[in-house]
Short mmCIF file of C-alpha atoms and ligand atoms in Angstrom, two decimals:
data_model
loop_
_atom_site.label_atom_id
_atom_site.label_comp_id
_atom_site.label_asym_id
_atom_site.label_seq_id
_atom_site.Cartn_x
_atom_site.Cartn_y
_atom_site.Cartn_z
CA MET A 7 -30.10 30.47 15.33
CA GLU A 8 -26.65 30.03 13.86
CA CYS A 9 -23.70 30.84 16.06
CA ARG A 10 -20.34 31.32 14.39
CA VAL A 11 -16.96 31.20 16.09
CA LEU A 12 -13.63 32.40 14.70
CA SER A 13 -11.02 30.27 16.44
CA ILE A 14 -7.39 31.35 16.04
CA GLN A 15 -5.28 28.59 17.60
CA SER A 16 -2.63 25.94 16.96
CA HIS A 17 -3.21 22.97 14.68
CA VAL A 18 -1.47 19.67 15.25
CA VAL A 19 -1.42 16.76 12.81
CA ARG A 20 -1.44 14.21 15.60
CA GLY A 21 -3.33 14.78 18.82
CA TYR A 22 -5.44 17.40 20.52
CA VAL A 23 -4.30 20.90 21.43
CA GLY A 24 -5.46 24.31 20.21
CA ASN A 25 -7.95 24.13 17.35
CA LYS A 26 -7.87 20.32 17.45
CA SER A 27 -9.05 20.57 21.06
CA ALA A 28 -11.70 23.22 20.39
CA THR A 29 -13.21 22.64 16.95
CA PHE A 30 -14.74 19.17 17.27
CA PRO A 31 -16.31 19.82 20.70
CA LEU A 32 -17.77 23.14 19.53
CA GLN A 33 -19.11 21.58 16.32
CA VAL A 34 -20.66 18.73 18.28
CA LEU A 35 -22.49 21.40 20.30
CA GLY A 36 -23.82 22.99 17.12
CA PHE A 37 -21.40 25.90 16.64
CA GLU A 38 -20.07 26.84 13.21
CA VAL A 39 -16.30 27.02 13.67
CA ASP A 40 -14.08 28.96 11.27
CA SER A 41 -10.53 28.08 12.22
CA ILE A 42 -7.29 29.89 11.53
CA ASN A 43 -4.28 27.75 12.38
CA SER A 44 -1.72 29.97 14.09
CA VAL A 45 0.80 27.14 13.77
CA GLN A 46 0.74 23.78 12.05
CA PHE A 47 2.89 21.35 14.01
CA SER A 48 3.29 17.60 13.76
CA ASN A 49 2.24 17.28 17.41
CA HIS A 50 2.32 19.31 20.62
CA THR A 51 5.63 20.50 22.01
CA GLY A 52 5.59 18.12 24.95
CA TYR A 53 6.76 15.23 22.70
CA ALA A 54 10.43 14.43 22.21
CA HIS A 55 10.26 15.80 18.65
CA TRP A 56 8.05 18.28 16.88
CA LYS A 57 8.22 19.95 13.49
CA GLY A 58 6.12 22.42 11.60
CA GLN A 59 5.27 25.90 10.43
CA VAL A 60 4.26 29.13 12.14
CA LEU A 61 1.74 31.57 10.64
CA THR A 62 3.07 35.15 10.56
CA ALA A 63 1.08 38.27 11.38
CA GLU A 64 1.08 39.13 7.66
CA GLU A 65 -0.25 35.69 6.73
CA LEU A 66 -2.97 36.04 9.35
CA ASN A 67 -3.93 39.36 7.78
CA VAL A 68 -4.06 37.80 4.30
CA LEU A 69 -6.49 35.14 5.50
CA TYR A 70 -8.63 37.73 7.24
CA GLU A 71 -8.60 39.98 4.14
CA GLY A 72 -9.95 37.07 2.07
CA ILE A 73 -12.81 36.53 4.50
CA LYS A 74 -13.49 40.26 4.52
CA LEU A 75 -13.46 40.65 0.72
CA ASN A 76 -16.28 38.11 0.55
CA ASN A 77 -18.16 39.99 3.25
CA VAL A 78 -18.35 36.92 5.45
CA ASN A 79 -16.48 38.48 8.37
CA HIS A 80 -19.47 38.30 10.71
CA TYR A 81 -18.88 36.42 13.93
CA ASP A 82 -20.61 35.86 17.25
CA TYR A 83 -17.47 34.70 19.06
CA ILE A 84 -13.71 34.92 18.70
CA LEU A 85 -11.61 32.35 20.54
CA THR A 86 -7.84 32.60 20.93
CA GLY A 87 -5.16 30.63 22.77
CA TYR A 88 -1.45 29.88 22.58
CA THR A 89 0.45 32.64 20.72
CA ARG A 90 4.21 33.26 20.83
CA ASP A 91 4.54 36.31 18.63
CA THR A 92 3.74 39.90 19.65
CA SER A 93 2.91 41.20 16.16
CA PHE A 94 0.62 38.19 15.57
CA LEU A 95 -1.19 38.99 18.82
CA GLU A 96 -1.45 42.68 17.90
CA THR A 97 -3.04 41.67 14.60
CA VAL A 98 -5.51 39.53 16.55
CA VAL A 99 -6.44 42.64 18.57
CA ASP A 100 -7.03 44.59 15.32
CA ILE A 101 -9.27 41.81 14.01
CA VAL A 102 -11.20 41.63 17.29
CA GLN A 103 -11.78 45.39 17.23
CA GLU A 104 -12.96 45.36 13.62
CA LEU A 105 -15.27 42.39 14.17
CA LYS A 106 -16.69 44.06 17.29
CA ARG A 107 -17.49 47.15 15.24
CA LEU A 108 -19.38 44.91 12.79
CA ASN A 109 -21.15 43.05 15.60
CA PRO A 110 -21.22 44.96 18.90
CA LYS A 111 -22.55 41.82 20.62
CA LEU A 112 -19.50 39.76 19.61
CA VAL A 113 -17.94 37.95 22.57
CA TYR A 114 -14.15 37.55 22.63
CA VAL A 115 -13.05 34.53 24.65
CA CYS A 116 -9.35 34.77 25.44
CA ASP A 117 -7.04 32.25 27.06
CA PRO A 118 -3.95 34.36 27.80
CA VAL A 119 -1.56 31.41 27.50
CA MET A 120 1.81 32.39 28.93
CA GLY A 121 2.95 29.74 31.35
CA ASP A 122 2.25 27.68 34.41
CA GLN A 123 3.69 26.95 37.84
CA GLY A 124 5.85 30.06 37.96
CA SER A 125 7.53 29.82 34.56
CA MET A 126 6.72 31.33 31.19
CA TYR A 127 6.71 29.17 28.07
CA VAL A 128 6.23 32.03 25.62
CA PRO A 129 8.64 34.96 25.09
CA GLU A 130 8.39 37.47 27.93
CA ASN A 131 7.57 40.36 25.59
CA ILE A 132 4.11 38.85 24.99
CA LEU A 133 3.03 39.82 28.55
CA PRO A 134 2.70 43.59 27.95
CA VAL A 135 0.64 42.91 24.80
CA TYR A 136 -1.83 40.75 26.72
CA ARG A 137 -1.87 43.13 29.70
CA ASP A 138 -2.15 46.43 27.82
CA GLN A 139 -4.07 45.50 24.66
CA VAL A 140 -5.67 42.07 24.63
CA VAL A 141 -7.34 41.92 28.06
CA ALA A 142 -9.04 45.26 27.35
CA VAL A 143 -11.00 43.77 24.42
CA ALA A 144 -11.64 40.35 26.02
CA ASP A 145 -15.08 39.49 27.38
CA ILE A 146 -14.29 36.09 28.85
CA LEU A 147 -10.77 35.51 30.19
CA THR A 148 -9.42 32.12 31.30
CA PRO A 149 -5.96 32.52 32.83
CA ASN A 150 -4.49 29.98 35.19
CA GLN A 151 -3.20 31.29 38.53
CA PHE A 152 0.26 32.13 37.19
CA GLU A 153 -1.13 33.99 34.17
CA ALA A 154 -3.52 35.99 36.38
CA GLU A 155 -0.58 36.91 38.60
CA LEU A 156 1.48 38.04 35.60
CA LEU A 157 -1.37 40.16 34.22
CA THR A 158 -2.05 41.94 37.52
CA GLY A 159 1.40 41.94 39.11
CA ARG A 160 -0.11 40.39 42.28
CA THR A 161 0.65 37.08 43.90
CA ILE A 162 -2.12 34.71 44.94
CA SER A 163 -1.66 32.84 48.22
CA THR A 164 -5.23 32.78 49.50
CA GLU A 165 -8.73 32.64 48.05
CA LYS A 166 -9.16 36.30 49.04
CA ASP A 167 -6.05 37.19 46.95
CA ALA A 168 -7.56 35.31 44.02
CA LEU A 169 -10.89 37.13 44.32
CA ASP A 170 -9.03 40.47 44.46
CA VAL A 171 -7.01 39.53 41.37
CA MET A 172 -10.19 38.60 39.49
CA GLU A 173 -11.65 41.98 40.50
CA LEU A 174 -8.56 43.72 39.07
CA LEU A 175 -8.94 41.72 35.86
CA HIS A 176 -12.59 42.84 35.61
CA GLN A 177 -11.39 46.44 35.88
CA MET A 178 -9.04 45.76 32.95
CA GLY A 179 -11.95 44.66 30.70
CA PRO A 180 -13.56 41.21 30.83
CA ASP A 181 -16.91 40.69 32.59
CA THR A 182 -16.17 37.01 33.04
CA VAL A 183 -12.93 35.71 34.54
CA VAL A 184 -12.18 32.09 35.38
CA LEU A 185 -8.94 31.01 37.03
CA THR A 186 -8.85 27.56 35.42
CA SER A 187 -6.42 26.06 37.90
CA THR A 188 -4.80 27.31 41.11
CA ASP A 189 -2.47 26.07 43.82
CA LEU A 190 -5.04 26.87 46.51
CA THR A 191 -5.90 24.03 48.84
CA SER A 192 -9.40 22.73 48.51
CA PRO A 193 -11.64 22.54 51.60
CA HIS A 194 -12.09 18.90 50.51
CA GLY A 195 -8.39 18.07 50.67
CA ASP A 196 -5.36 18.02 48.40
CA GLN A 197 -6.90 15.47 46.04
CA PHE A 198 -8.89 18.32 44.54
CA LEU A 199 -7.93 21.02 42.07
CA VAL A 200 -9.44 24.45 42.75
CA ALA A 201 -10.70 26.80 40.04
CA LEU A 202 -12.40 30.13 40.73
CA GLY A 203 -14.74 32.24 38.65
CA SER A 204 -16.23 35.70 38.75
CA GLN A 205 -18.90 37.21 36.52
CA LYS A 206 -20.25 40.77 36.44
CA MET A 207 -23.91 41.00 35.58
CA VAL A 208 -26.56 43.63 35.16
CA ARG A 209 -29.90 42.62 36.74
CA THR A 210 -33.19 43.23 34.92
CA ASP A 211 -33.76 46.32 37.11
CA GLY A 212 -30.44 47.74 35.93
CA SER A 213 -28.52 47.15 39.18
CA LYS A 214 -25.15 45.41 39.04
CA SER A 215 -24.06 42.20 40.72
CA THR A 216 -21.14 39.80 40.69
CA GLN A 217 -21.38 36.01 40.86
CA LYS A 218 -18.28 34.43 42.40
CA ILE A 219 -17.79 30.70 42.47
CA ARG A 220 -15.33 28.04 43.52
CA ILE A 221 -15.07 24.75 41.65
CA GLU A 222 -13.28 21.74 43.07
CA MET A 223 -12.46 18.87 40.78
CA PRO A 224 -10.76 15.56 41.51
CA LYS A 225 -7.08 15.66 40.52
CA VAL A 226 -5.77 12.96 38.22
CA ASP A 227 -2.10 12.14 38.69
CA ALA A 228 -0.91 12.81 35.15
CA VAL A 229 -0.05 15.80 32.97
CA PHE A 230 -2.56 16.45 30.22
CA VAL A 231 -2.03 18.76 27.28
CA GLY A 232 -4.85 20.48 25.44
CA THR A 233 -7.08 20.51 28.52
CA GLY A 234 -6.74 24.29 28.88
CA ASP A 235 -7.87 24.70 25.27
CA LEU A 236 -10.79 22.33 25.78
CA PHE A 237 -11.74 24.18 28.97
CA THR A 238 -11.90 27.55 27.22
CA ALA A 239 -13.87 26.18 24.25
CA MET A 240 -16.38 24.52 26.56
CA LEU A 241 -16.72 27.66 28.68
CA LEU A 242 -17.55 29.54 25.46
CA ALA A 243 -20.21 26.97 24.56
CA TRP A 244 -21.81 26.64 27.97
CA SER A 245 -21.78 30.35 28.77
CA HIS A 246 -23.56 30.83 25.44
CA HIS A 247 -26.35 28.66 26.83
CA HIS A 248 -26.11 30.14 30.36
CA PRO A 249 -25.00 33.74 29.74
CA ASN A 250 -25.91 34.96 33.24
CA ASP A 251 -25.11 31.86 35.22
CA LEU A 252 -21.39 31.24 35.53
CA LYS A 253 -22.05 28.46 38.05
CA ALA A 254 -24.06 26.42 35.55
CA ALA A 255 -21.62 27.15 32.69
CA CYS A 256 -18.62 26.11 34.79
CA GLU A 257 -20.28 22.98 36.14
CA LYS A 258 -20.93 21.78 32.60
CA THR A 259 -17.46 22.81 31.42
CA VAL A 260 -15.64 21.07 34.25
CA SER A 261 -17.85 18.00 33.95
CA VAL A 262 -16.89 17.65 30.28
CA LEU A 263 -13.22 17.96 31.28
CA HIS A 264 -13.71 15.33 33.95
CA HIS A 265 -15.28 12.82 31.53
CA VAL A 266 -12.66 13.40 28.84
CA ILE A 267 -9.77 13.17 31.31
CA LYS A 268 -11.17 10.04 32.93
CA ARG A 269 -11.58 8.31 29.58
CA THR A 270 -8.06 9.43 28.60
CA ILE A 271 -6.31 8.13 31.72
CA THR A 272 -8.28 4.87 31.67
CA TYR A 273 -7.28 4.29 28.07
CA ALA A 274 -3.65 5.27 28.72
CA ASN A 275 -3.42 2.74 31.56
CA GLU A 276 -5.04 0.07 29.38
CA ILE A 277 -2.57 0.51 26.58
CA LEU A 278 0.27 0.37 29.08
CA GLN A 279 -0.99 -3.06 30.04
CA VAL A 280 -0.71 -4.43 26.54
CA CYS A 281 2.51 -2.53 26.03
CA LYS A 282 4.53 -5.69 26.64
CA PRO A 283 7.91 -4.95 25.06
CA SER A 284 9.15 -2.50 27.70
CA PHE A 285 7.87 -4.74 30.46
CA ILE A 286 9.46 -7.80 28.93
CA SER A 287 12.80 -6.06 28.56
CA GLY A 288 12.48 -5.17 32.24
CA LEU A 289 12.05 -8.88 32.95
CA GLY A 290 15.21 -9.75 31.07
CA GLY A 291 16.94 -10.78 34.28
CA TRP A 292 14.49 -13.61 34.72
CA SER A 293 15.69 -15.51 31.70
CA GLN A 294 19.09 -15.77 33.38
CA THR A 295 17.70 -17.17 36.63
CA ILE A 296 15.60 -19.73 34.77
CA PRO A 297 18.06 -21.45 32.39
CA GLN A 298 15.37 -23.35 30.47
CA VAL A 299 13.99 -20.07 29.19
CA LYS A 300 16.07 -19.39 26.12
CA LYS A 301 13.59 -17.30 24.25
CA LEU A 302 11.64 -15.25 26.72
CA ASP A 303 7.97 -15.17 25.97
CA VAL A 304 5.89 -13.44 28.59
CA GLU A 305 2.18 -13.52 28.73
CA VAL A 306 0.71 -10.93 31.06
CA LEU A 307 -2.29 -12.49 32.79
CA SER A 308 -3.41 -9.61 34.95
CA TRP A 309 -2.27 -6.22 35.96
CA ARG A 310 -2.58 -3.80 38.81
CA GLY A 311 -2.41 -0.25 37.48
CA TYR A 312 0.47 2.03 38.16
CA THR A 313 2.65 -0.19 40.30
CA TRP A 314 3.46 -2.50 37.43
CA SER A 315 2.75 -5.57 39.49
CA ALA A 316 1.66 -8.34 37.22
CA VAL A 317 0.97 -12.02 37.14
CA VAL A 318 2.93 -13.32 34.20
CA ARG A 319 3.41 -16.68 32.53
CA LEU A 320 6.87 -17.39 31.27
CA VAL A 321 7.02 -19.78 28.38
CA GLY A 322 10.33 -21.23 27.32
CA ARG A 323 9.66 -22.37 23.80
CA THR A 324 12.91 -24.18 23.26
CA ALA A 325 12.69 -26.32 26.33
CA LYS A 326 9.36 -27.63 27.49
CA PHE A 327 9.09 -25.14 30.28
CA SER A 328 6.08 -23.30 31.49
CA LYS A 329 5.60 -21.49 34.72
CA THR A 330 3.04 -19.11 36.11
CA THR A 331 4.41 -16.84 38.72
CA GLU A 332 3.66 -13.64 40.51
CA ALA A 333 5.92 -10.73 39.79
CA ALA A 334 5.87 -7.59 41.81
CA TYR A 335 8.13 -5.72 39.50
CA GLU A 336 8.67 -1.99 39.84
CA MET A 337 9.64 -0.49 36.52
CA ALA A 338 12.39 2.05 37.00
CA GLY A 339 12.61 5.43 35.28
CA PRO A 340 10.57 6.54 32.30
CA GLY A 341 8.18 4.09 30.77
CA LYS A 342 6.47 3.67 34.09
CA ARG A 343 3.98 6.37 33.20
CA PRO A 344 1.98 6.98 30.04
CA ASN A 345 3.91 9.01 27.46
CA PRO A 346 2.52 12.12 25.70
CA ALA A 347 1.13 10.10 22.77
CA GLN A 348 -0.70 7.76 25.13
CA LEU A 349 -2.13 10.74 27.01
CA GLU A 350 -3.67 12.46 23.97
CA LEU A 351 -7.22 13.40 24.92
CA ARG A 352 -9.87 10.82 23.94
CA MET A 353 -11.92 13.46 22.19
CA VAL A 354 -13.82 11.58 19.51
CA GLN A 355 -14.67 8.81 21.96
CA SER A 356 -16.11 11.44 24.35
CA LYS A 357 -18.66 12.83 21.87
CA LYS A 358 -21.69 11.92 23.99
CA ASP A 359 -20.17 13.39 27.17
CA ILE A 360 -19.43 16.62 25.31
CA GLU A 361 -22.95 16.85 23.93
CA ASP A 362 -24.71 16.17 27.19
CA PRO A 363 -22.35 15.96 30.16
CA ASP A 364 -23.48 14.26 33.35
CA ILE A 365 -22.88 16.93 35.97
CA VAL A 366 -20.27 15.47 38.31
CA VAL A 367 -18.97 18.69 39.85
CA GLU A 368 -21.03 21.20 41.83
CA ALA A 369 -19.66 24.72 42.12
CA THR A 370 -19.90 26.67 45.39
CA ILE A 371 -21.24 30.21 45.30
CA LEU A 372 -18.95 32.48 47.32
P1 ADP B 417 -4.39 25.82 32.51
O1 ADP B 417 -2.98 25.70 33.03
O2 ADP B 417 -4.52 26.70 31.33
O3 ADP B 417 -5.39 26.07 33.59
P2 ADP B 417 -4.82 23.00 32.53
O4 ADP B 417 -4.77 22.14 31.35
O5 ADP B 417 -3.83 22.81 33.61
O6 ADP B 417 -4.80 24.43 31.91
O7 ADP B 417 -6.25 22.89 33.22
C1 ADP B 417 -7.46 23.14 32.55
C2 ADP B 417 -8.55 22.27 33.13
O8 ADP B 417 -8.28 20.91 32.79
C3 ADP B 417 -8.66 22.28 34.64
O9 ADP B 417 -9.57 23.29 35.05
C4 ADP B 417 -9.21 20.90 34.92
O10 ADP B 417 -10.62 20.91 34.71
C5 ADP B 417 -8.61 20.04 33.85
N1 ADP B 417 -7.39 19.34 34.25
C6 ADP B 417 -6.15 19.50 33.72
N2 ADP B 417 -5.27 18.68 34.28
C7 ADP B 417 -5.95 17.96 35.20
C8 ADP B 417 -5.59 16.91 36.13
N3 ADP B 417 -4.34 16.45 36.21
N4 ADP B 417 -6.56 16.40 36.92
C9 ADP B 417 -7.82 16.86 36.84
N5 ADP B 417 -8.22 17.83 36.00
C10 ADP B 417 -7.31 18.38 35.19
N1 PLP B 418 -0.54 24.64 21.27
C1 PLP B 418 0.58 23.93 21.14
C2 PLP B 418 1.26 23.87 19.80
C3 PLP B 418 1.11 23.26 22.22
O1 PLP B 418 2.24 22.56 22.06
C4 PLP B 418 0.45 23.33 23.47
C5 PLP B 418 1.02 22.65 24.61
O2 PLP B 418 2.05 21.98 24.53
C6 PLP B 418 -0.72 24.08 23.58
C7 PLP B 418 -1.18 24.72 22.45
C8 PLP B 418 -1.49 24.27 24.87
O3 PLP B 418 -1.99 23.19 25.56
P1 PLP B 418 -2.82 23.38 26.94
O4 PLP B 418 -4.28 23.44 26.57
O5 PLP B 418 -2.52 22.16 27.75
O6 PLP B 418 -2.38 24.64 27.61
ZN1 ZN B 419 -3.75 27.50 29.77
#
């Protein structure tokens, strides 16, 4: 049975956000993905520089018209993420409504990307469009805590607040709501990130029920980009396979995220180790204290993660000087941590984990 997704998200030349974060994982899981690139940027906006083009609402309509003229506008899922423009988002709503008329079973998976940690990174006038038009046609909604607060006008300080907010969001439209990340403290301690989910279901006897879950995942001390987009794509895929079991769908989703993030941070730390130039320039002072070392040539023999302690061998080529010494050198300022390019998700390398994730996170039914 073919399952076709229309994914309207960002494209980046380098790296993994938006469609680059969603398409490959969905294809690996057997979905046909038709992608419309809402922007085409060189890279995500967390880099020092970024350049590119933005698709207008009219251009979105033109692409959709082409699909429609060929009568291939039949979809099982629509997936949307980061959007900055209100008229673009309104056009998305029109497309969703038309596609739902053509396929009443179509599922619209919406990540209402607006901001994080109390600040918006899209224009503020996008909020009323999400709140008053988009959420009403969404079936699966994946806001983070801040976005859920914006949409409902409530603040979340406790798990009870979060459950109430998810209930309000259900009343606005979607049967499935997942708060992908919150500031709530985990019963397992502050090393864990808490996500919450709620799904309305109709039992076989026609009665209604709600499954509410809490997911706790180990926090990694780095900022990843594209993880929200990967989360939403994987929730689409796994709730397709487990339509009435949010717990199972979220466990698989979060496990994929865990494997991808772990591979990404491991790789980022590895490339920092071979990233000698910045370390060597940090060691510049050494060449002054050891006069024989005219041309500083440092060989890093071993490394201990984040603290930048290393055993190094200094080789003075001009004089016959060689010395192995232990350096506990704290790099100051930037350069100590992986940069955005080094933290791009290791997506291709994670193919097997995406296809068949080892379940490493168990959700709690509330
Ligand atoms: P959003 O703000 O839209 O929730 P995030 O990218 O912050 O998006 O989080 C999405 C998911 O990515 C989380 O549910 C979690 O599974 C994973 N994730 C993101 N950042 C981290 C991190 N630093 N440590 C562990 N998991 C993370
Ligand atoms: N799209 C673009 C162009 C971006 O620059 C970003 C983040 O910088 C995103 C989407 C969203 O990324 P995330 O999944 O981390 O929310
Ligand atoms: Zn997000």
